[in-house]
PDB file of C-alpha atoms in Angstrom:
ATOM      1  CA  UNK A 130     101.453  97.450  -3.725  1.00 51.00           C
ATOM      2  CA  UNK A 131      99.451  96.956  -6.919  1.00 63.00           C
ATOM      3  CA  UNK A 132      95.800  97.922  -6.917  1.00 62.00           C
ATOM      4  CA  UNK A 133      93.300  95.144  -7.868  1.00 60.00           C
ATOM      5  CA  UNK A 134      92.225  95.022 -11.486  1.00 74.00           C
ATOM      6  CA  UNK A 135      88.731  95.962 -12.474  1.00 77.00           C
ATOM      7  CA  UNK A 136      88.031  92.294 -13.432  1.00 80.00           C
ATOM      8  CA  UNK A 137      88.977  91.055  -9.985  1.00 82.00           C
ATOM      9  CA  UNK A 138      86.799  93.767  -8.290  1.00 82.00           C
ATOM     10  CA  UNK A 139      83.921  92.646 -10.557  1.00 84.00           C
ATOM     11  CA  UNK A 140      84.316  88.994  -9.511  1.00 84.00           C
ATOM     12  CA  UNK A 141      84.475  89.971  -5.809  1.00 84.00           C
ATOM     13  CA  UNK A 142      81.244  92.018  -6.071  1.00 85.00           C
ATOM     14  CA  UNK A 143      79.466  89.133  -7.902  1.00 85.00           C
ATOM     15  CA  UNK A 144      80.537  86.570  -5.279  1.00 83.00           C
ATOM     16  CA  UNK A 145      79.107  88.796  -2.531  1.00 83.00           C
ATOM     17  CA  UNK A 146      75.630  89.116  -4.071  1.00 84.00           C
ATOM     18  CA  UNK A 147      75.284  85.595  -5.447  1.00 83.00           C
ATOM     19  CA  UNK A 148      74.532  82.427  -3.326  1.00 79.00           C
ATOM     20  CA  UNK A 149      77.178  79.898  -2.676  1.00 74.00           C
ATOM     21  CA  UNK A 150      77.626  77.206  -5.327  1.00 72.00           C
ATOM     22  CA  UNK A 151      78.490  74.490  -2.847  1.00 76.00           C
ATOM     23  CA  UNK A 152      76.009  73.116  -0.324  1.00 75.00           C
ATOM     24  CA  UNK A 153      76.507  73.506   3.482  1.00 77.00           C
ATOM     25  CA  UNK A 154      76.799  69.742   3.998  1.00 75.00           C
ATOM     26  CA  UNK A 155      76.469  68.179   6.521  1.00 76.00           C
ATOM     27  CA  UNK A 156      74.584  70.980   8.210  1.00 80.00           C
ATOM     28  CA  UNK A 157      72.113  71.002   5.348  1.00 78.00           C
ATOM     29  CA  UNK A 158      71.113  67.964   3.402  1.00 78.00           C
ATOM     30  CA  UNK A 159      72.820  67.618   0.079  1.00 78.00           C
ATOM     31  CA  UNK A 160      70.616  67.073  -3.035  1.00 79.00           C
ATOM     32  CA  UNK A 161      72.495  65.004  -5.576  1.00 80.00           C
ATOM     33  CA  UNK A 162      72.385  66.102  -9.203  1.00 80.00           C
ATOM     34  CA  UNK A 163      70.636  64.140 -11.919  1.00 81.00           C
ATOM     35  CA  UNK A 164      72.135  60.726 -12.777  1.00 82.00           C
ATOM     36  CA  UNK A 165      74.226  60.844  -9.631  1.00 85.00           C
ATOM     37  CA  UNK A 166      76.090  57.509  -8.961  1.00 87.00           C
ATOM     38  CA  UNK A 167      75.749  56.635  -5.286  1.00 87.00           C
ATOM     39  CA  UNK A 168      76.154  53.475  -3.366  1.00 90.00           C
ATOM     40  CA  UNK A 169      75.157  50.271  -5.258  1.00 92.00           C
ATOM     41  CA  UNK A 170      72.059  48.785  -3.733  1.00 92.00           C
ATOM     42  CA  UNK A 171      71.519  45.031  -4.095  1.00 94.00           C
ATOM     43  CA  UNK A 172      68.051  43.521  -4.653  1.00 94.00           C
ATOM     44  CA  UNK A 173      68.431  40.060  -3.075  1.00 93.00           C
ATOM     45  CA  UNK A 174      65.350  38.702  -4.838  1.00 93.00           C
ATOM     46  CA  UNK A 175      66.679  39.612  -8.252  1.00 94.00           C
ATOM     47  CA  UNK A 176      70.259  38.785  -7.597  1.00 95.00           C
ATOM     48  CA  UNK A 177      71.080  35.202  -8.606  1.00 94.00           C
ATOM     49  CA  UNK A 178      74.686  35.081  -7.375  1.00 93.00           C
ATOM     50  CA  UNK A 179      76.136  34.360 -10.861  1.00 91.00           C
ATOM     51  CA  UNK A 180      79.518  36.067 -10.307  1.00 90.00           C
ATOM     52  CA  UNK A 181      79.112  38.368 -13.305  1.00 93.00           C
ATOM     53  CA  UNK A 182      79.419  41.558 -11.282  1.00 94.00           C
ATOM     54  CA  UNK A 183      82.579  40.286  -9.574  1.00 94.00           C
ATOM     55  CA  UNK A 184      84.148  39.442 -12.995  1.00 94.00           C
ATOM     56  CA  UNK A 185      83.615  42.951 -14.392  1.00 95.00           C
ATOM     57  CA  UNK A 186      84.355  44.998 -11.175  1.00 95.00           C
ATOM     58  CA  UNK A 187      87.568  47.032 -11.955  1.00 95.00           C
ATOM     59  CA  UNK A 188      88.728  47.499  -8.267  1.00 94.00           C
ATOM     60  CA  UNK A 189      87.658  43.924  -7.328  1.00 94.00           C
ATOM     61  CA  UNK A 190      85.340  45.272  -4.680  1.00 95.00           C
ATOM     62  CA  UNK A 191      83.049  42.240  -5.156  1.00 96.00           C
ATOM     63  CA  UNK A 192      84.354  38.810  -4.294  1.00 95.00           C
ATOM     64  CA  UNK A 193      82.812  35.379  -4.053  1.00 94.00           C
ATOM     65  CA  UNK A 194      83.691  32.353  -1.930  1.00 94.00           C
ATOM     66  CA  UNK A 195      81.937  28.932  -1.971  1.00 93.00           C
ATOM     67  CA  UNK A 196      81.364  26.869   1.178  1.00 93.00           C
ATOM     68  CA  UNK A 197      80.724  23.323  -0.098  1.00 90.00           C
ATOM     69  CA  UNK A 198      80.116  21.933   3.391  1.00 90.00           C
ATOM     70  CA  UNK A 199      77.259  24.370   4.066  1.00 92.00           C
ATOM     71  CA  UNK A 200      76.254  24.577   0.433  1.00 91.00           C
ATOM     72  CA  UNK A 201      76.310  28.296   0.209  1.00 94.00           C
ATOM     73  CA  UNK A 202      78.051  30.997  -1.887  1.00 95.00           C
ATOM     74  CA  UNK A 203      79.146  34.004   0.142  1.00 96.00           C
ATOM     75  CA  UNK A 204      79.147  37.320  -1.781  1.00 96.00           C
ATOM     76  CA  UNK A 205      81.254  40.109  -0.259  1.00 96.00           C
ATOM     77  CA  UNK A 206      80.906  43.741  -1.409  1.00 95.00           C
ATOM     78  CA  UNK A 207      83.445  46.257  -0.077  1.00 94.00           C
ATOM     79  CA  UNK A 208      81.975  49.762  -0.770  1.00 93.00           C
ATOM     80  CA  UNK A 209      85.272  51.246   0.526  1.00 90.00           C
ATOM     81  CA  UNK A 210      86.853  50.036  -2.690  1.00 92.00           C
ATOM     82  CA  UNK A 211      83.970  50.818  -4.987  1.00 92.00           C
ATOM     83  CA  UNK A 212      84.556  53.479  -7.641  1.00 92.00           C
ATOM     84  CA  UNK A 213      80.909  53.761  -8.592  1.00 92.00           C
ATOM     85  CA  UNK A 214      81.517  52.968 -12.225  1.00 92.00           C
ATOM     86  CA  UNK A 215      78.188  51.116 -12.578  1.00 92.00           C
ATOM     87  CA  UNK A 216      79.765  48.168 -14.298  1.00 94.00           C
ATOM     88  CA  UNK A 217      77.970  45.757 -11.934  1.00 94.00           C
ATOM     89  CA  UNK A 218      74.654  47.405 -12.786  1.00 94.00           C
ATOM     90  CA  UNK A 219      75.313  47.470 -16.588  1.00 94.00           C
ATOM     91  CA  UNK A 220      76.326  43.781 -16.767  1.00 95.00           C
ATOM     92  CA  UNK A 221      73.792  42.310 -14.334  1.00 95.00           C
ATOM     93  CA  UNK A 222      72.205  39.375 -16.165  1.00 93.00           C
ATOM     94  CA  UNK A 223      68.797  39.975 -14.550  1.00 93.00           C
ATOM     95  CA  UNK A 224      68.916  43.732 -15.012  1.00 92.00           C
ATOM     96  CA  UNK A 225      67.513  44.183 -11.547  1.00 92.00           C
ATOM     97  CA  UNK A 226      70.057  42.633  -9.244  1.00 94.00           C
ATOM     98  CA  UNK A 227      72.021  45.759  -8.397  1.00 94.00           C
ATOM     99  CA  UNK A 228      71.284  49.515  -8.975  1.00 93.00           C
ATOM    100  CA  UNK A 229      73.345  52.524  -8.169  1.00 91.00           C
ATOM    101  CA  UNK A 230      71.401  54.694  -5.757  1.00 88.00           C
ATOM    102  CA  UNK A 231      70.955  58.409  -6.558  1.00 83.00           C
ATOM    103  CA  UNK A 232      70.290  59.146  -2.859  1.00 78.00           C
ATOM    104  CA  UNK A 233      72.780  57.117  -0.759  1.00 80.00           C
ATOM    105  CA  UNK A 234      76.214  58.695  -0.705  1.00 79.00           C
ATOM    106  CA  UNK A 235      77.162  58.933   2.916  1.00 80.00           C
ATOM    107  CA  UNK A 236      79.376  55.822   3.343  1.00 83.00           C
ATOM    108  CA  UNK A 237      82.352  57.354   5.224  1.00 82.00           C
ATOM    109  CA  UNK A 238      83.178  55.256   8.275  1.00 86.00           C
ATOM    110  CA  UNK A 239      85.933  55.019  10.928  1.00 89.00           C
ATOM    111  CA  UNK A 240      86.106  51.237  10.603  1.00 90.00           C
ATOM    112  CA  UNK A 241      86.455  49.986   7.004  1.00 88.00           C
ATOM    113  CA  UNK A 242      84.914  46.719   7.890  1.00 91.00           C
ATOM    114  CA  UNK A 243      81.604  48.504   8.321  1.00 91.00           C
ATOM    115  CA  UNK A 244      81.674  49.237   4.623  1.00 91.00           C
ATOM    116  CA  UNK A 245      81.569  45.523   3.788  1.00 94.00           C
ATOM    117  CA  UNK A 246      78.256  43.771   3.151  1.00 94.00           C
ATOM    118  CA  UNK A 247      77.731  40.030   2.806  1.00 95.00           C
ATOM    119  CA  UNK A 248      75.124  38.054   0.951  1.00 95.00           C
ATOM    120  CA  UNK A 249      74.472  34.267   0.834  1.00 95.00           C
ATOM    121  CA  UNK A 250      73.092  32.084  -2.042  1.00 95.00           C
ATOM    122  CA  UNK A 251      72.344  28.464  -2.027  1.00 92.00           C
ATOM    123  CA  UNK A 252      74.696  26.355  -4.175  1.00 91.00           C
ATOM    124  CA  UNK A 253      73.956  23.567  -6.573  1.00 87.00           C
ATOM    125  CA  UNK A 254      76.691  20.882  -6.148  1.00 87.00           C
ATOM    126  CA  UNK A 255      77.456  17.844  -8.239  1.00 84.00           C
ATOM    127  CA  UNK A 256      76.282  14.679  -6.437  1.00 78.00           C
ATOM    128  CA  UNK A 257      79.142  12.701  -8.030  1.00 78.00           C
ATOM    129  CA  UNK A 258      82.451  14.712  -7.783  1.00 82.00           C
ATOM    130  CA  UNK A 259      81.277  17.493  -5.376  1.00 84.00           C
ATOM    131  CA  UNK A 260      82.149  20.335  -7.844  1.00 86.00           C
ATOM    132  CA  UNK A 261      80.172  23.531  -7.637  1.00 89.00           C
ATOM    133  CA  UNK A 262      77.840  23.898 -10.628  1.00 86.00           C
ATOM    134  CA  UNK A 263      76.291  27.304  -9.838  1.00 88.00           C
ATOM    135  CA  UNK A 264      73.659  28.723  -7.550  1.00 91.00           C
ATOM    136  CA  UNK A 265      70.162  27.330  -7.571  1.00 87.00           C
ATOM    137  CA  UNK A 266      68.734  30.768  -8.237  1.00 91.00           C
ATOM    138  CA  UNK A 267      70.955  31.280 -11.196  1.00 90.00           C
ATOM    139  CA  UNK A 268      69.751  28.015 -12.809  1.00 84.00           C
ATOM    140  CA  UNK A 269      66.103  28.853 -12.071  1.00 85.00           C
ATOM    141  CA  UNK A 270      66.611  32.252 -13.726  1.00 89.00           C
ATOM    142  CA  UNK A 271      67.911  30.562 -16.806  1.00 85.00           C
ATOM    143  CA  UNK A 272      64.800  28.282 -16.879  1.00 82.00           C
ATOM    144  CA  UNK A 273      62.584  31.306 -16.867  1.00 84.00           C
ATOM    145  CA  UNK A 274      64.581  33.009 -19.621  1.00 86.00           C
ATOM    146  CA  UNK A 275      64.851  30.035 -21.925  1.00 80.00           C
ATOM    147  CA  UNK A 276      61.395  28.620 -21.320  1.00 79.00           C
ATOM    148  CA  UNK A 277      60.830  25.154 -22.946  1.00 76.00           C
ATOM    149  CA  UNK A 278      64.326  25.327 -24.507  1.00 76.00           C
ATOM    150  CA  UNK A 279      65.865  24.980 -21.040  1.00 70.00           C
ATOM    151  CA  UNK A 280      64.672  21.308 -20.835  1.00 68.00           C
ATOM    152  CA  UNK A 281      67.009  20.367 -23.666  1.00 68.00           C
ATOM    153  CA  UNK A 282      69.540  20.067 -20.874  1.00 68.00           C
ATOM    154  CA  UNK A 283      69.652  16.841 -18.830  1.00 64.00           C
ATOM    155  CA  UNK A 284      70.560  18.854 -15.734  1.00 66.00           C
ATOM    156  CA  UNK A 285      67.495  21.053 -16.085  1.00 64.00           C
ATOM    157  CA  UNK A 286      65.302  17.991 -16.558  1.00 61.00           C
ATOM    158  CA  UNK A 287      66.688  16.458 -13.379  1.00 64.00           C
ATOM    159  CA  UNK A 288      66.046  19.634 -11.481  1.00 66.00           C
ATOM    160  CA  UNK A 289      62.433  19.645 -12.768  1.00 61.00           C
ATOM    161  CA  UNK A 290      62.115  15.993 -11.750  1.00 60.00           C
ATOM    162  CA  UNK A 291      63.176  16.815  -8.190  1.00 61.00           C
ATOM    163  CA  UNK A 292      60.812  19.843  -8.000  1.00 61.00           C
ATOM    164  CA  UNK A 293      57.779  17.942  -9.347  1.00 54.00           C
ATOM    165  CA  UNK A 294      58.874  14.568  -7.804  1.00 56.00           C
ATOM    166  CA  UNK A 295      58.092  12.734 -11.011  1.00 48.00           C
ATOM    167  CA  UNK A 296      60.248   9.774 -10.087  1.00 48.00           C
ATOM    168  CA  UNK A 297      58.524   9.019  -6.810  1.00 49.00           C
ATOM    169  CA  UNK A 298      57.275   5.417  -6.657  1.00 47.00           C
ATOM    170  CA  UNK A 299      59.363   4.317  -9.572  1.00 47.00           C
ATOM    171  CA  UNK A 300      62.083   1.710  -9.315  1.00 45.00           C
ATOM    172  CA  UNK A 301      64.986   3.968 -10.262  1.00 46.00           C
ATOM    173  CA  UNK A 302      68.356   3.409  -8.622  1.00 46.00           C
ATOM    174  CA  UNK A 303      69.932   6.864  -8.407  1.00 45.00           C
ATOM    175  CA  UNK A 304      72.757   6.023  -6.075  1.00 47.00           C
ATOM    176  CA  UNK A 305      76.034   7.622  -7.221  1.00 45.00           C
ATOM    177  CA  UNK A 306      78.900   5.135  -7.498  1.00 47.00           C
ATOM    178  CA  UNK A 307      82.516   5.476  -8.252  1.00 49.00           C
ATOM    179  CA  UNK A 308      81.924   4.119 -11.774  1.00 58.00           C
ATOM    180  CA  UNK A 309      79.401   6.378 -13.351  1.00 53.00           C
ATOM    181  CA  UNK A 310      76.574   4.567 -15.135  1.00 56.00           C
ATOM    182  CA  UNK A 311      73.765   5.671 -17.393  1.00 52.00           C
ATOM    183  CA  UNK A 312      71.327   5.604 -14.457  1.00 55.00           C
ATOM    184  CA  UNK A 313      73.399   8.352 -12.816  1.00 56.00           C
ATOM    185  CA  UNK A 314      71.984  10.708 -15.378  1.00 55.00           C
ATOM    186  CA  UNK A 315      68.977  10.953 -13.062  1.00 58.00           C
ATOM    187  CA  UNK A 316      71.122  12.710 -10.509  1.00 66.00           C
ATOM    188  CA  UNK A 317      72.291  16.308 -10.315  1.00 71.00           C
ATOM    189  CA  UNK A 318      75.774  16.108 -11.908  1.00 72.00           C
ATOM    190  CA  UNK A 319      78.167  18.662 -13.227  1.00 75.00           C
ATOM    191  CA  UNK A 320      78.836  18.932 -17.041  1.00 75.00           C
ATOM    192  CA  UNK A 321      82.212  17.051 -16.583  1.00 77.00           C
ATOM    193  CA  UNK A 322      80.575  14.056 -14.886  1.00 76.00           C
ATOM    194  CA  UNK A 323      77.693  14.112 -17.422  1.00 73.00           C
ATOM    195  CA  UNK A 324      80.195  14.071 -20.221  1.00 72.00           C
ATOM    196  CA  UNK A 325      81.810  10.905 -18.716  1.00 72.00           C
ATOM    197  CA  UNK A 326      78.420   9.213 -18.533  1.00 64.00           C
ATOM    198  CA  UNK A 327      77.530  10.024 -22.147  1.00 63.00           C
ATOM    199  CA  UNK A 328      80.889   8.993 -23.501  1.00 62.00           C
ATOM    200  CA  UNK A 329      80.729   5.627 -21.651  1.00 59.00           C
ATOM    201  CA  UNK A 330      77.182   5.033 -22.866  1.00 56.00           C
ATOM    202  CA  UNK A 331      77.888   5.889 -26.465  1.00 55.00           C
ATOM    203  CA  UNK A 332      81.204   4.026 -26.814  1.00 56.00           C
ATOM    204  CA  UNK A 333      80.954   1.284 -24.162  1.00 55.00           C
ATOM    205  CA  UNK A 334      77.276   0.754 -23.784  1.00 49.00           C
ATOM    206  CA  UNK A 335      77.254   0.992 -19.993  1.00 46.00           C
TER     207      UNK A 335
END
């Protein structure tokens, strides 16, 4: 049997007199190190449901589904798939919609469904073809960012008209029909339907 080398004896003595490097978790609370990437925490007031985080998520832990009948967008976040890469945080258009916590890291569960969180946002739907345009919060956020420039869009003007009720008491027929007319520009329509209205107006004079 070989005797231990002096270097090994030295390491053994040092390990006896120095404190342990690892923490005694879960018996003792663990203190994360600086810039620790923990569970992503969503701020519902600053999240506009724009789908950006879902598009950049490498493991596809974030998914979106639109319910046109209820007029809501359901956002699903599966933290069991999350790799804590912070792509959702870095690409959030508001800069405040989601932040990786430096405190929350205990997300181990027996049932994986308990690691899935759901969020709902109200949709903006085309009154002509029924297509999903975006969420209302997303469009309102763009209004705030663009300021007066936002009203160069007919859709934005129509939303402002609905909010301020500028058309109340005026004789404006805003009923959507199969054959889109120029008057239908007063409705909330998607870019595709609006394009049809403009093309008909410019080239056919309807």
